PDB file of C-alpha atoms and ligand atoms in Angstrom:
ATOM      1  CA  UNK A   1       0.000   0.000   0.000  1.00  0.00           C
ATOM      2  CA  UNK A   2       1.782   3.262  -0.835  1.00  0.00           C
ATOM      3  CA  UNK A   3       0.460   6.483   1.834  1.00  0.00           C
ATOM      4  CA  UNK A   4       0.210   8.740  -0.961  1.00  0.00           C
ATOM      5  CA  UNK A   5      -1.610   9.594  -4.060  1.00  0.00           C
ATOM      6  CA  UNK A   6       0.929  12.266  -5.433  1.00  0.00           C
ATOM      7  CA  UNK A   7       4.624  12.782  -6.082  1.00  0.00           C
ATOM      8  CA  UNK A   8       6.292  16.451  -6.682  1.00  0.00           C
ATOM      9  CA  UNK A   9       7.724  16.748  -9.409  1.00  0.00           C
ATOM     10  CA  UNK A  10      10.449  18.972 -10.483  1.00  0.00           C
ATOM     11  CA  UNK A  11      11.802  20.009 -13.791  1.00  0.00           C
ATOM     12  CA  UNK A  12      15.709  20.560 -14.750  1.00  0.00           C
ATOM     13  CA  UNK A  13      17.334  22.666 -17.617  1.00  0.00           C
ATOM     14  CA  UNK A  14      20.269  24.735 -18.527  1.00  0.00           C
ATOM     15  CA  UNK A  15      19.220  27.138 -21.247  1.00  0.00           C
ATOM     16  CA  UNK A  16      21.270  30.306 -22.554  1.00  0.00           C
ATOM     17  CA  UNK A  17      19.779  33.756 -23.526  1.00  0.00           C
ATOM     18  CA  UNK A  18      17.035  32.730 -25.897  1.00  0.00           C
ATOM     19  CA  UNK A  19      15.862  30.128 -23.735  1.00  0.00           C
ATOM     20  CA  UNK A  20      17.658  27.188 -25.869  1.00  0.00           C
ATOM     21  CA  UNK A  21      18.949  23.947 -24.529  1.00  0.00           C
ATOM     22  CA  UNK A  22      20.157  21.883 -27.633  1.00  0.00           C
ATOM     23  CA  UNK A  23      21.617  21.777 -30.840  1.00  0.00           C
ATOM     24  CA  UNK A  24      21.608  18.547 -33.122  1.00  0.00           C
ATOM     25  CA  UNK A  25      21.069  16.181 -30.259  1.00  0.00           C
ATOM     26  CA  UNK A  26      23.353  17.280 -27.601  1.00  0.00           C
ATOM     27  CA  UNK A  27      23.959  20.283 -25.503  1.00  0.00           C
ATOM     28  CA  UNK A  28      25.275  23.053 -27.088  1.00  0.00           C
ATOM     29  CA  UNK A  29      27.585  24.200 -24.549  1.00  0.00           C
ATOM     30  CA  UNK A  30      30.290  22.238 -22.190  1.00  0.00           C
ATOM     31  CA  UNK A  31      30.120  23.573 -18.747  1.00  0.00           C
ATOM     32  CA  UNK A  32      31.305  21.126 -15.729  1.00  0.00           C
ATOM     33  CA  UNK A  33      30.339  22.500 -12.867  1.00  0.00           C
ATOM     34  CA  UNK A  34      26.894  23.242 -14.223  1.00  0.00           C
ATOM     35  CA  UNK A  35      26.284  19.674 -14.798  1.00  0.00           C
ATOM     36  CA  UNK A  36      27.931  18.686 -11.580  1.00  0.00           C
ATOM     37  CA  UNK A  37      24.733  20.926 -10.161  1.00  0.00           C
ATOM     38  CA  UNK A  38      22.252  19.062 -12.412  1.00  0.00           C
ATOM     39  CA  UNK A  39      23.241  15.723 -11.035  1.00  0.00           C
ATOM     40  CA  UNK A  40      23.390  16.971  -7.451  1.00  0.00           C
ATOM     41  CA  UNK A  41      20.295  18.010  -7.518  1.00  0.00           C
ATOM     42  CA  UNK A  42      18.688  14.928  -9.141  1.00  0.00           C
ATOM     43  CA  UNK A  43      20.234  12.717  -7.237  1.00  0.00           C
ATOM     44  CA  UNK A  44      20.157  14.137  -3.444  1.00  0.00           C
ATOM     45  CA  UNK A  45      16.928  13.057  -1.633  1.00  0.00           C
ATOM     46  CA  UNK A  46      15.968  14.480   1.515  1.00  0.00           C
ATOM     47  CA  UNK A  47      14.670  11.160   3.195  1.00  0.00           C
ATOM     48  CA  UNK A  48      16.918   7.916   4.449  1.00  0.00           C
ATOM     49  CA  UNK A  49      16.375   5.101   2.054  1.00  0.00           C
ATOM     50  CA  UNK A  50      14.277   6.934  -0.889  1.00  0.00           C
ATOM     51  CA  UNK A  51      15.016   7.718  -4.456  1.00  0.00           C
ATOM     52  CA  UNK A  52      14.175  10.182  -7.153  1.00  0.00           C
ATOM     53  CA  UNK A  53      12.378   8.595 -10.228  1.00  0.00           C
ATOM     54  CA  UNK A  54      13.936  10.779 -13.595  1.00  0.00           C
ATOM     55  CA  UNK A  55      12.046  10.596 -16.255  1.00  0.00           C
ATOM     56  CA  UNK A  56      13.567  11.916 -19.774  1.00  0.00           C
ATOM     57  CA  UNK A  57      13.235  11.121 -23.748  1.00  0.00           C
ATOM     58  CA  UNK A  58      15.231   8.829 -25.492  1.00  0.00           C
ATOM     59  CA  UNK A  59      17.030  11.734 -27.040  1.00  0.00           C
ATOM     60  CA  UNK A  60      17.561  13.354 -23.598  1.00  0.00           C
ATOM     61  CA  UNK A  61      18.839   9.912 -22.413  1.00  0.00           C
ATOM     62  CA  UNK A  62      21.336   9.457 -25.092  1.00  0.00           C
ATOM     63  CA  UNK A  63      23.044  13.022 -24.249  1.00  0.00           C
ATOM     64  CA  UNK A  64      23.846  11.881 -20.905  1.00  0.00           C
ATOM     65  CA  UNK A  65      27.283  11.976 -19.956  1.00  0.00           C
ATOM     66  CA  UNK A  66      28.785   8.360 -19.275  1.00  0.00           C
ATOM     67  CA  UNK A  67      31.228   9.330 -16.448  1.00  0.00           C
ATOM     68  CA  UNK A  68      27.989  10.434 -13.992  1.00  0.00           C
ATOM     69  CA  UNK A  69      26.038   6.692 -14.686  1.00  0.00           C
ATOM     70  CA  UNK A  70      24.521   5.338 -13.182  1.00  0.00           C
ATOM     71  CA  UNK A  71      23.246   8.005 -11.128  1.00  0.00           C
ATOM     72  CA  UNK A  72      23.127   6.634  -7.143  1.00  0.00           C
ATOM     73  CA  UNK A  73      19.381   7.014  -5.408  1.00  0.00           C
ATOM     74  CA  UNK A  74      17.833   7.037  -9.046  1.00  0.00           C
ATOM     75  CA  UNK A  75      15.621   5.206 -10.819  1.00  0.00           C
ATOM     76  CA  UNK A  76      15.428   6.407 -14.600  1.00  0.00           C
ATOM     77  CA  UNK A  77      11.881   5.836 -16.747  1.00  0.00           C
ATOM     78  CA  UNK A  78      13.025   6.584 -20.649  1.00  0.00           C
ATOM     79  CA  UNK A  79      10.231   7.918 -22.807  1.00  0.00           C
ATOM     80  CA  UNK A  80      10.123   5.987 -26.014  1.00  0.00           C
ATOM     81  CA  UNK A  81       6.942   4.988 -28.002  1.00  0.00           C
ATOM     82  CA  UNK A  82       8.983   2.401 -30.454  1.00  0.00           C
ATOM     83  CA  UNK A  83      12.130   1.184 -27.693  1.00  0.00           C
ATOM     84  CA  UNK A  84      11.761  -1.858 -26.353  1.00  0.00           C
ATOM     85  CA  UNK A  85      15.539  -2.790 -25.593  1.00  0.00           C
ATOM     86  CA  UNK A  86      16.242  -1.030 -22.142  1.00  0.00           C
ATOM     87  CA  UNK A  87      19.491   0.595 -22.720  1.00  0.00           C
ATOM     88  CA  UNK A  88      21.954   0.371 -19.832  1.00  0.00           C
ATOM     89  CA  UNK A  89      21.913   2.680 -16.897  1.00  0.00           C
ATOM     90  CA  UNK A  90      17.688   3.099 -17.728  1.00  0.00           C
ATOM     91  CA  UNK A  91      15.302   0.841 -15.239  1.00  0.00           C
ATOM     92  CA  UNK A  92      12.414   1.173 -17.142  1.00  0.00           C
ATOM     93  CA  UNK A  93      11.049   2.269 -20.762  1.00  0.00           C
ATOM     94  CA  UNK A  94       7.314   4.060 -20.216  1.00  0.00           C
ATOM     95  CA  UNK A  95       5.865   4.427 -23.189  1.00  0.00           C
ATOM     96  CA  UNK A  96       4.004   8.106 -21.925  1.00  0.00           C
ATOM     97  CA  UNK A  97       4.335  10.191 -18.761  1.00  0.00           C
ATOM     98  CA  UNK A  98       1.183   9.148 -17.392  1.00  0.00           C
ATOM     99  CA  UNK A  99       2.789   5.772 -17.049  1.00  0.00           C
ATOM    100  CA  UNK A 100       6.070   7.022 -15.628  1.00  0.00           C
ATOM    101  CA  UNK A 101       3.506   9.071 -12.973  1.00  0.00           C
ATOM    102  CA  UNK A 102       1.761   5.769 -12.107  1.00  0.00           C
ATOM    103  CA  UNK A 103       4.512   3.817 -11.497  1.00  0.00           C
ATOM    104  CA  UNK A 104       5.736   6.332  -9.250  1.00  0.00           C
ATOM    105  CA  UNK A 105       2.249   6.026  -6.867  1.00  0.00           C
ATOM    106  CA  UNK A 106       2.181   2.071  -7.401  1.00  0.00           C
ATOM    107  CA  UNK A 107       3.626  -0.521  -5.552  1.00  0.00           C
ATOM    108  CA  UNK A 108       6.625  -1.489  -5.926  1.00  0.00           C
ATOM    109  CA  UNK A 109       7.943   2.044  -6.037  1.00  0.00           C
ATOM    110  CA  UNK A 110       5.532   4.395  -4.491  1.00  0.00           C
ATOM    111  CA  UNK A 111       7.297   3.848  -0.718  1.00  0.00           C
ATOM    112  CA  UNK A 112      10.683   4.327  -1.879  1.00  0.00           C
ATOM    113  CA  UNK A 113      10.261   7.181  -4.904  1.00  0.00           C
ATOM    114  CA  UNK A 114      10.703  10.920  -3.392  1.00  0.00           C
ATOM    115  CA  UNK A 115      10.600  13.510  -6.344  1.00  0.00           C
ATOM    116  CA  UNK A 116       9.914  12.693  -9.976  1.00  0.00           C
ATOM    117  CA  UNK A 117      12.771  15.103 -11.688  1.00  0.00           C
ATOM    118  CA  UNK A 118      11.988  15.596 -15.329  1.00  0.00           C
ATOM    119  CA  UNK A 119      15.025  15.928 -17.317  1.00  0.00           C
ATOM    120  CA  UNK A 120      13.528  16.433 -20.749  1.00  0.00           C
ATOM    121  CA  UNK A 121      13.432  17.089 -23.838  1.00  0.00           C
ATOM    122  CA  UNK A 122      11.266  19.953 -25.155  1.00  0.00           C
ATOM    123  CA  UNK A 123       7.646  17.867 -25.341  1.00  0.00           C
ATOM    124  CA  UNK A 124       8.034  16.141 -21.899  1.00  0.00           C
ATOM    125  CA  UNK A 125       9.409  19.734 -20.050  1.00  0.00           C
ATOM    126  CA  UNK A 126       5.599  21.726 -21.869  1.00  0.00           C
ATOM    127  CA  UNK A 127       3.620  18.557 -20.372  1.00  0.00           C
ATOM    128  CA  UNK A 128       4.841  18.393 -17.107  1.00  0.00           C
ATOM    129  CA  UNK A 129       5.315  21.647 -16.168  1.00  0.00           C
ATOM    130  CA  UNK A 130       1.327  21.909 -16.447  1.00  0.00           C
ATOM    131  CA  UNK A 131       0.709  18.637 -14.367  1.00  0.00           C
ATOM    132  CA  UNK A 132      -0.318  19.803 -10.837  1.00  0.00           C
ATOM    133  CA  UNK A 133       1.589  17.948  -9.006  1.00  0.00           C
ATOM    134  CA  UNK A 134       4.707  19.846 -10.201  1.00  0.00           C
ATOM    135  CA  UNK A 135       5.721  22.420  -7.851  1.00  0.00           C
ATOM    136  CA  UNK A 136       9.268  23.463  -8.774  1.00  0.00           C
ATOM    137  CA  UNK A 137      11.647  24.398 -11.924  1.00  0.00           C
ATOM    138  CA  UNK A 138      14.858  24.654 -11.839  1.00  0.00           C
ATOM    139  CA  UNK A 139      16.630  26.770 -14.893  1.00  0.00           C
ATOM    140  CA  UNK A 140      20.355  27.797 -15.309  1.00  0.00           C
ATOM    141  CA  UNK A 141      20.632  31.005 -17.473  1.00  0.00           C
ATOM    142  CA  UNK A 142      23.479  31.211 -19.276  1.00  0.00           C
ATOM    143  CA  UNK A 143      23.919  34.554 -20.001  1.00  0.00           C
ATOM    144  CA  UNK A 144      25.531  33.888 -23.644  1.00  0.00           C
ATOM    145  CA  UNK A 145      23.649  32.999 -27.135  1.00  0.00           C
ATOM    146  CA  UNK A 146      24.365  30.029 -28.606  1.00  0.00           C
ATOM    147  CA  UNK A 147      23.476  28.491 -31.732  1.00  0.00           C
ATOM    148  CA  UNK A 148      20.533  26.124 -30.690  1.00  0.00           C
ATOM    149  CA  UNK A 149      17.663  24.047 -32.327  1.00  0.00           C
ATOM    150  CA  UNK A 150      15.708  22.766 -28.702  1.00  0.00           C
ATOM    151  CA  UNK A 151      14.345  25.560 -26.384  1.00  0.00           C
ATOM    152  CA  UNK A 152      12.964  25.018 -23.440  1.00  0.00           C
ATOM    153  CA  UNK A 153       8.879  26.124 -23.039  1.00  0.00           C
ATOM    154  CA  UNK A 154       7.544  29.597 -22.063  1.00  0.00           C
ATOM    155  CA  UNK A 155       7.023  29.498 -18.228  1.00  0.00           C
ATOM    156  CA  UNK A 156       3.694  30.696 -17.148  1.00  0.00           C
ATOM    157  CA  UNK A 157       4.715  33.560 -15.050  1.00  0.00           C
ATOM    158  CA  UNK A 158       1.061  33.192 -13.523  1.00  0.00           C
ATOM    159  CA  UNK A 159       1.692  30.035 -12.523  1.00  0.00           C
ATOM    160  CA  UNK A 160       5.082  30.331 -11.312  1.00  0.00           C
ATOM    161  CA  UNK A 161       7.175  32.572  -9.788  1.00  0.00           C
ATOM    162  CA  UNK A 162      10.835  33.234  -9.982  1.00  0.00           C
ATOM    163  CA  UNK A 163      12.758  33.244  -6.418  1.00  0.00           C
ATOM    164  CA  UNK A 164      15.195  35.736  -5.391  1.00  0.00           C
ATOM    165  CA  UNK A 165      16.904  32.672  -3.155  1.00  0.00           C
ATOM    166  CA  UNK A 166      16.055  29.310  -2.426  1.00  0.00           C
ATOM    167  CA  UNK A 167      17.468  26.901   0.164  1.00  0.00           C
ATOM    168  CA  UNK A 168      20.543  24.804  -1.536  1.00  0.00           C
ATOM    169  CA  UNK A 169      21.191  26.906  -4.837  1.00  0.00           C
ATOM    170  CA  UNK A 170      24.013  29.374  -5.051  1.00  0.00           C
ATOM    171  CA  UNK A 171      22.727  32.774  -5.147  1.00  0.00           C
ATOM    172  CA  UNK A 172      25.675  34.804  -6.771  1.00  0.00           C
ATOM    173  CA  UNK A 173      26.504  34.308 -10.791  1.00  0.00           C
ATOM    174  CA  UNK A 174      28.376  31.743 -12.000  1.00  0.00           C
ATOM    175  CA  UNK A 175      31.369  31.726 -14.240  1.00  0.00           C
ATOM    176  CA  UNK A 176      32.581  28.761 -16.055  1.00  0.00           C
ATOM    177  CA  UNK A 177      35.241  28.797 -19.370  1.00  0.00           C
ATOM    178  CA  UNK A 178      34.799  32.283 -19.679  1.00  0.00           C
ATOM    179  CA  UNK A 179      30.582  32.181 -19.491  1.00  0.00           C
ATOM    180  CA  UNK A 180      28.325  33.667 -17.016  1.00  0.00           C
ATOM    181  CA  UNK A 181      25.226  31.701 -15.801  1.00  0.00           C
ATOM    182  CA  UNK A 182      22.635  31.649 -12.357  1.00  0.00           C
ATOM    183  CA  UNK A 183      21.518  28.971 -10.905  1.00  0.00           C
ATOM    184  CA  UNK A 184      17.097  29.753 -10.632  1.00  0.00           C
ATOM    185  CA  UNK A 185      14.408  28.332  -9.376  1.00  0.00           C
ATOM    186  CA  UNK A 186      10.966  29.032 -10.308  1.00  0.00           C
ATOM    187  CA  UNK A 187       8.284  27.454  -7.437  1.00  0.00           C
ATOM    188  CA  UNK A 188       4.341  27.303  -7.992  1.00  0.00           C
ATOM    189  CA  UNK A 189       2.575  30.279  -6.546  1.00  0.00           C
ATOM    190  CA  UNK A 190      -0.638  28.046  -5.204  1.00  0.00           C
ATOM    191  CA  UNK A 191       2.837  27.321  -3.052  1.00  0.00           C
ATOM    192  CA  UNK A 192       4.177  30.391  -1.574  1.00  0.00           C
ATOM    193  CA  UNK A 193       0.736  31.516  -0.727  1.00  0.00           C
ATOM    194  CA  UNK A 194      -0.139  29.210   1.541  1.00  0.00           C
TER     195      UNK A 194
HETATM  196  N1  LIG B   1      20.018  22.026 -21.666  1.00  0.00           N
HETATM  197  C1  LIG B   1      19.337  21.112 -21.011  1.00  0.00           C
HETATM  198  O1  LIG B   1      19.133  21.209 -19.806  1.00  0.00           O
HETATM  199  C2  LIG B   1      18.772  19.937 -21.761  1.00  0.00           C
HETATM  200  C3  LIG B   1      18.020  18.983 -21.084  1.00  0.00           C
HETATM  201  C4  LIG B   1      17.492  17.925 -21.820  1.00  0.00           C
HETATM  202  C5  LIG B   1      17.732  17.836 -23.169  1.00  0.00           C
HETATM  203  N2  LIG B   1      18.475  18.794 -23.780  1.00  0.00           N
HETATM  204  C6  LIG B   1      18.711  18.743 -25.227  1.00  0.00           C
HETATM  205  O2  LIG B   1      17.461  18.641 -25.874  1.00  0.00           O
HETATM  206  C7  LIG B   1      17.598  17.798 -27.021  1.00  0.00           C
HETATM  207  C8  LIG B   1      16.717  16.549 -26.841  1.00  0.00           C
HETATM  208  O3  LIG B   1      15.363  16.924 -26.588  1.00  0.00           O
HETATM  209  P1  LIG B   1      14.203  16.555 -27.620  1.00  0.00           P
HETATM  210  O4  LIG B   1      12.988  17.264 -27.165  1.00  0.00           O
HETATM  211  O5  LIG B   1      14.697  16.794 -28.994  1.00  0.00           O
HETATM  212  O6  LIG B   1      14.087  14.979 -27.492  1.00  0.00           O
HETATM  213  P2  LIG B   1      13.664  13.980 -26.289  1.00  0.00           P
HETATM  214  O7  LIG B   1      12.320  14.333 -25.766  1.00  0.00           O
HETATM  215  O8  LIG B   1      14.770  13.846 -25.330  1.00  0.00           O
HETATM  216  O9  LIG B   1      13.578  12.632 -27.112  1.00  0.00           O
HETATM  217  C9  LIG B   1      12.594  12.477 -28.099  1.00  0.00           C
HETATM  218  C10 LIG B   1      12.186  11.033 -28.123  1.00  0.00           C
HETATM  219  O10 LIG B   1      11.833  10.603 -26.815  1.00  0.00           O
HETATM  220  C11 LIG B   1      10.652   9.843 -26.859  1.00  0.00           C
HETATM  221  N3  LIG B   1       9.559  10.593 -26.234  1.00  0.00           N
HETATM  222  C12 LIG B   1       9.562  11.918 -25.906  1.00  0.00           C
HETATM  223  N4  LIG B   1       8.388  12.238 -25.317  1.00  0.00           N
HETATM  224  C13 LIG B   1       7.668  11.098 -25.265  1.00  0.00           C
HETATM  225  C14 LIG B   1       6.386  10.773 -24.758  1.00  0.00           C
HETATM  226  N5  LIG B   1       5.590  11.685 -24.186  1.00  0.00           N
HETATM  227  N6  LIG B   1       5.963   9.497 -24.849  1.00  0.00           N
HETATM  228  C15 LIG B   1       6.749   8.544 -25.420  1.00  0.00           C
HETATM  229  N7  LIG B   1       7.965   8.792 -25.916  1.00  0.00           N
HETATM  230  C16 LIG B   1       8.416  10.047 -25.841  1.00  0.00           C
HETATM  231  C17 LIG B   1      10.389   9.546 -28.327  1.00  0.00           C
HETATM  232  O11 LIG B   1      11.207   8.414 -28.595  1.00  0.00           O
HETATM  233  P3  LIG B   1      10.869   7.328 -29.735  1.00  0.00           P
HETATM  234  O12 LIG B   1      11.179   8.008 -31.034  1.00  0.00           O
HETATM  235  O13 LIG B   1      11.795   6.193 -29.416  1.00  0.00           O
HETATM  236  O14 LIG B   1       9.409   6.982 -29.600  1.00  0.00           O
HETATM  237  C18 LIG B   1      10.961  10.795 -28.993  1.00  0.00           C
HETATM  238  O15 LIG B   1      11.319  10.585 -30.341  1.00  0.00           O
HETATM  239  C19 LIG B   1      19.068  17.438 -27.103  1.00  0.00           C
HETATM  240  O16 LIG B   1      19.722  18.402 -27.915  1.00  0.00           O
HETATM  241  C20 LIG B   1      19.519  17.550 -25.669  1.00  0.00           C
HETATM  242  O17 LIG B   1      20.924  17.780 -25.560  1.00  0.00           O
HETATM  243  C21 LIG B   1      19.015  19.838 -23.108  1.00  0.00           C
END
């Protein structure tokens, strides 16, 4: 029996000044300690003995750095409509996110699954940034243009709201191989209302 009904979920992205986040398949930029962020934050959990569930595309998947896998306290759900091979490093292939969402409030993973992080690409970001249950997005602006043919959706600034600090992000800008970047987060209104 699993003691709840709902999972938060939390979206993930590095995008640069027009809001881009890949070029032919990968990312467009190469910035270590911005990824070293990413994977921090996807795979620290709050609770003893929990896990995140990530759920990403199979193009998102395949863009995944090799060195970081597998990721520890994660269980990865790759979207793919024609997969059926599960690649190594992914636990499960869902075949739409309203599977990946069940799984995640069904036994055998609802007692041990903490945060659903959603890790892309474009499609999966404009979906579940509109499910209810997702209460946080975290963006790094790069504050550079690049050349890019994946951008991440329009947040709905009515929706939420951009945080002048947040627990366990860096406040002050980044700089990386010669780039400037901030680390945001962007957390449902219904949220800090109440
Ligand atoms: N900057 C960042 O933070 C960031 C983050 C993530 C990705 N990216 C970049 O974004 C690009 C990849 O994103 P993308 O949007 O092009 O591709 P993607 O969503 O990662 O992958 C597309 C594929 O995933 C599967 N898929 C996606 N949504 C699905 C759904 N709802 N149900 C079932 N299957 C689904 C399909 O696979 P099948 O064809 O097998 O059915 C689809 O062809 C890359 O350039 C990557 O580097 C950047």
């Amino acid at each position: 029996m699993c003691d709840t009904h709902s999972k938060p979920i939390k979206l993930i992205a590095a995008a640069c000044k027009n809001l881009g986040i890949g070029l032919k398949g990968n990312l467009p930029w190469h910035l270590p300690n911005e990824y070293k962020y990413f994977i921090n934050k996807v795979t620290s959990v709050t609770q003893p003995g929990k896990k995140n569930l990530l759920m990403l595309g199979r193009i998102s998947f395949g863009t995944f750095d090799e060195k970081y896998l597998p990721l520890p306290n994660c269980v990865v759900a790759l979207l793919s409509k024609k997969e059926s091979n599960l690649p190594k490093h992914a636990h499960y292939i869902c075949r739409n996110e309203e599977e990946v969402l069940k799984m995640a409030v069904t036994p055998p993973l609802c007692d041990e699954v903490e945060t659903i992080w959603i890790l892309g690409g474009v499609e999966t970001y404009r979906t579940m940034m509109k499910h209810p249950w997702c209460d946080e997005i975290y963006l790094t602006r790069i504050e550079a243009d690049f050349e890019c043919d994946t951008f991440f959706p329009k947040i709905n600034q009515e929706v939420f709201s951009l945080m002048d600090k947040y627990p366990g992000v860096p406040s002050e800008v980044q700089e990386e191989k010669g780039l400037t970047y901030v680390f945001q987060v962007y957390k449902r209104i219904e949220n800090i209302k109440s």
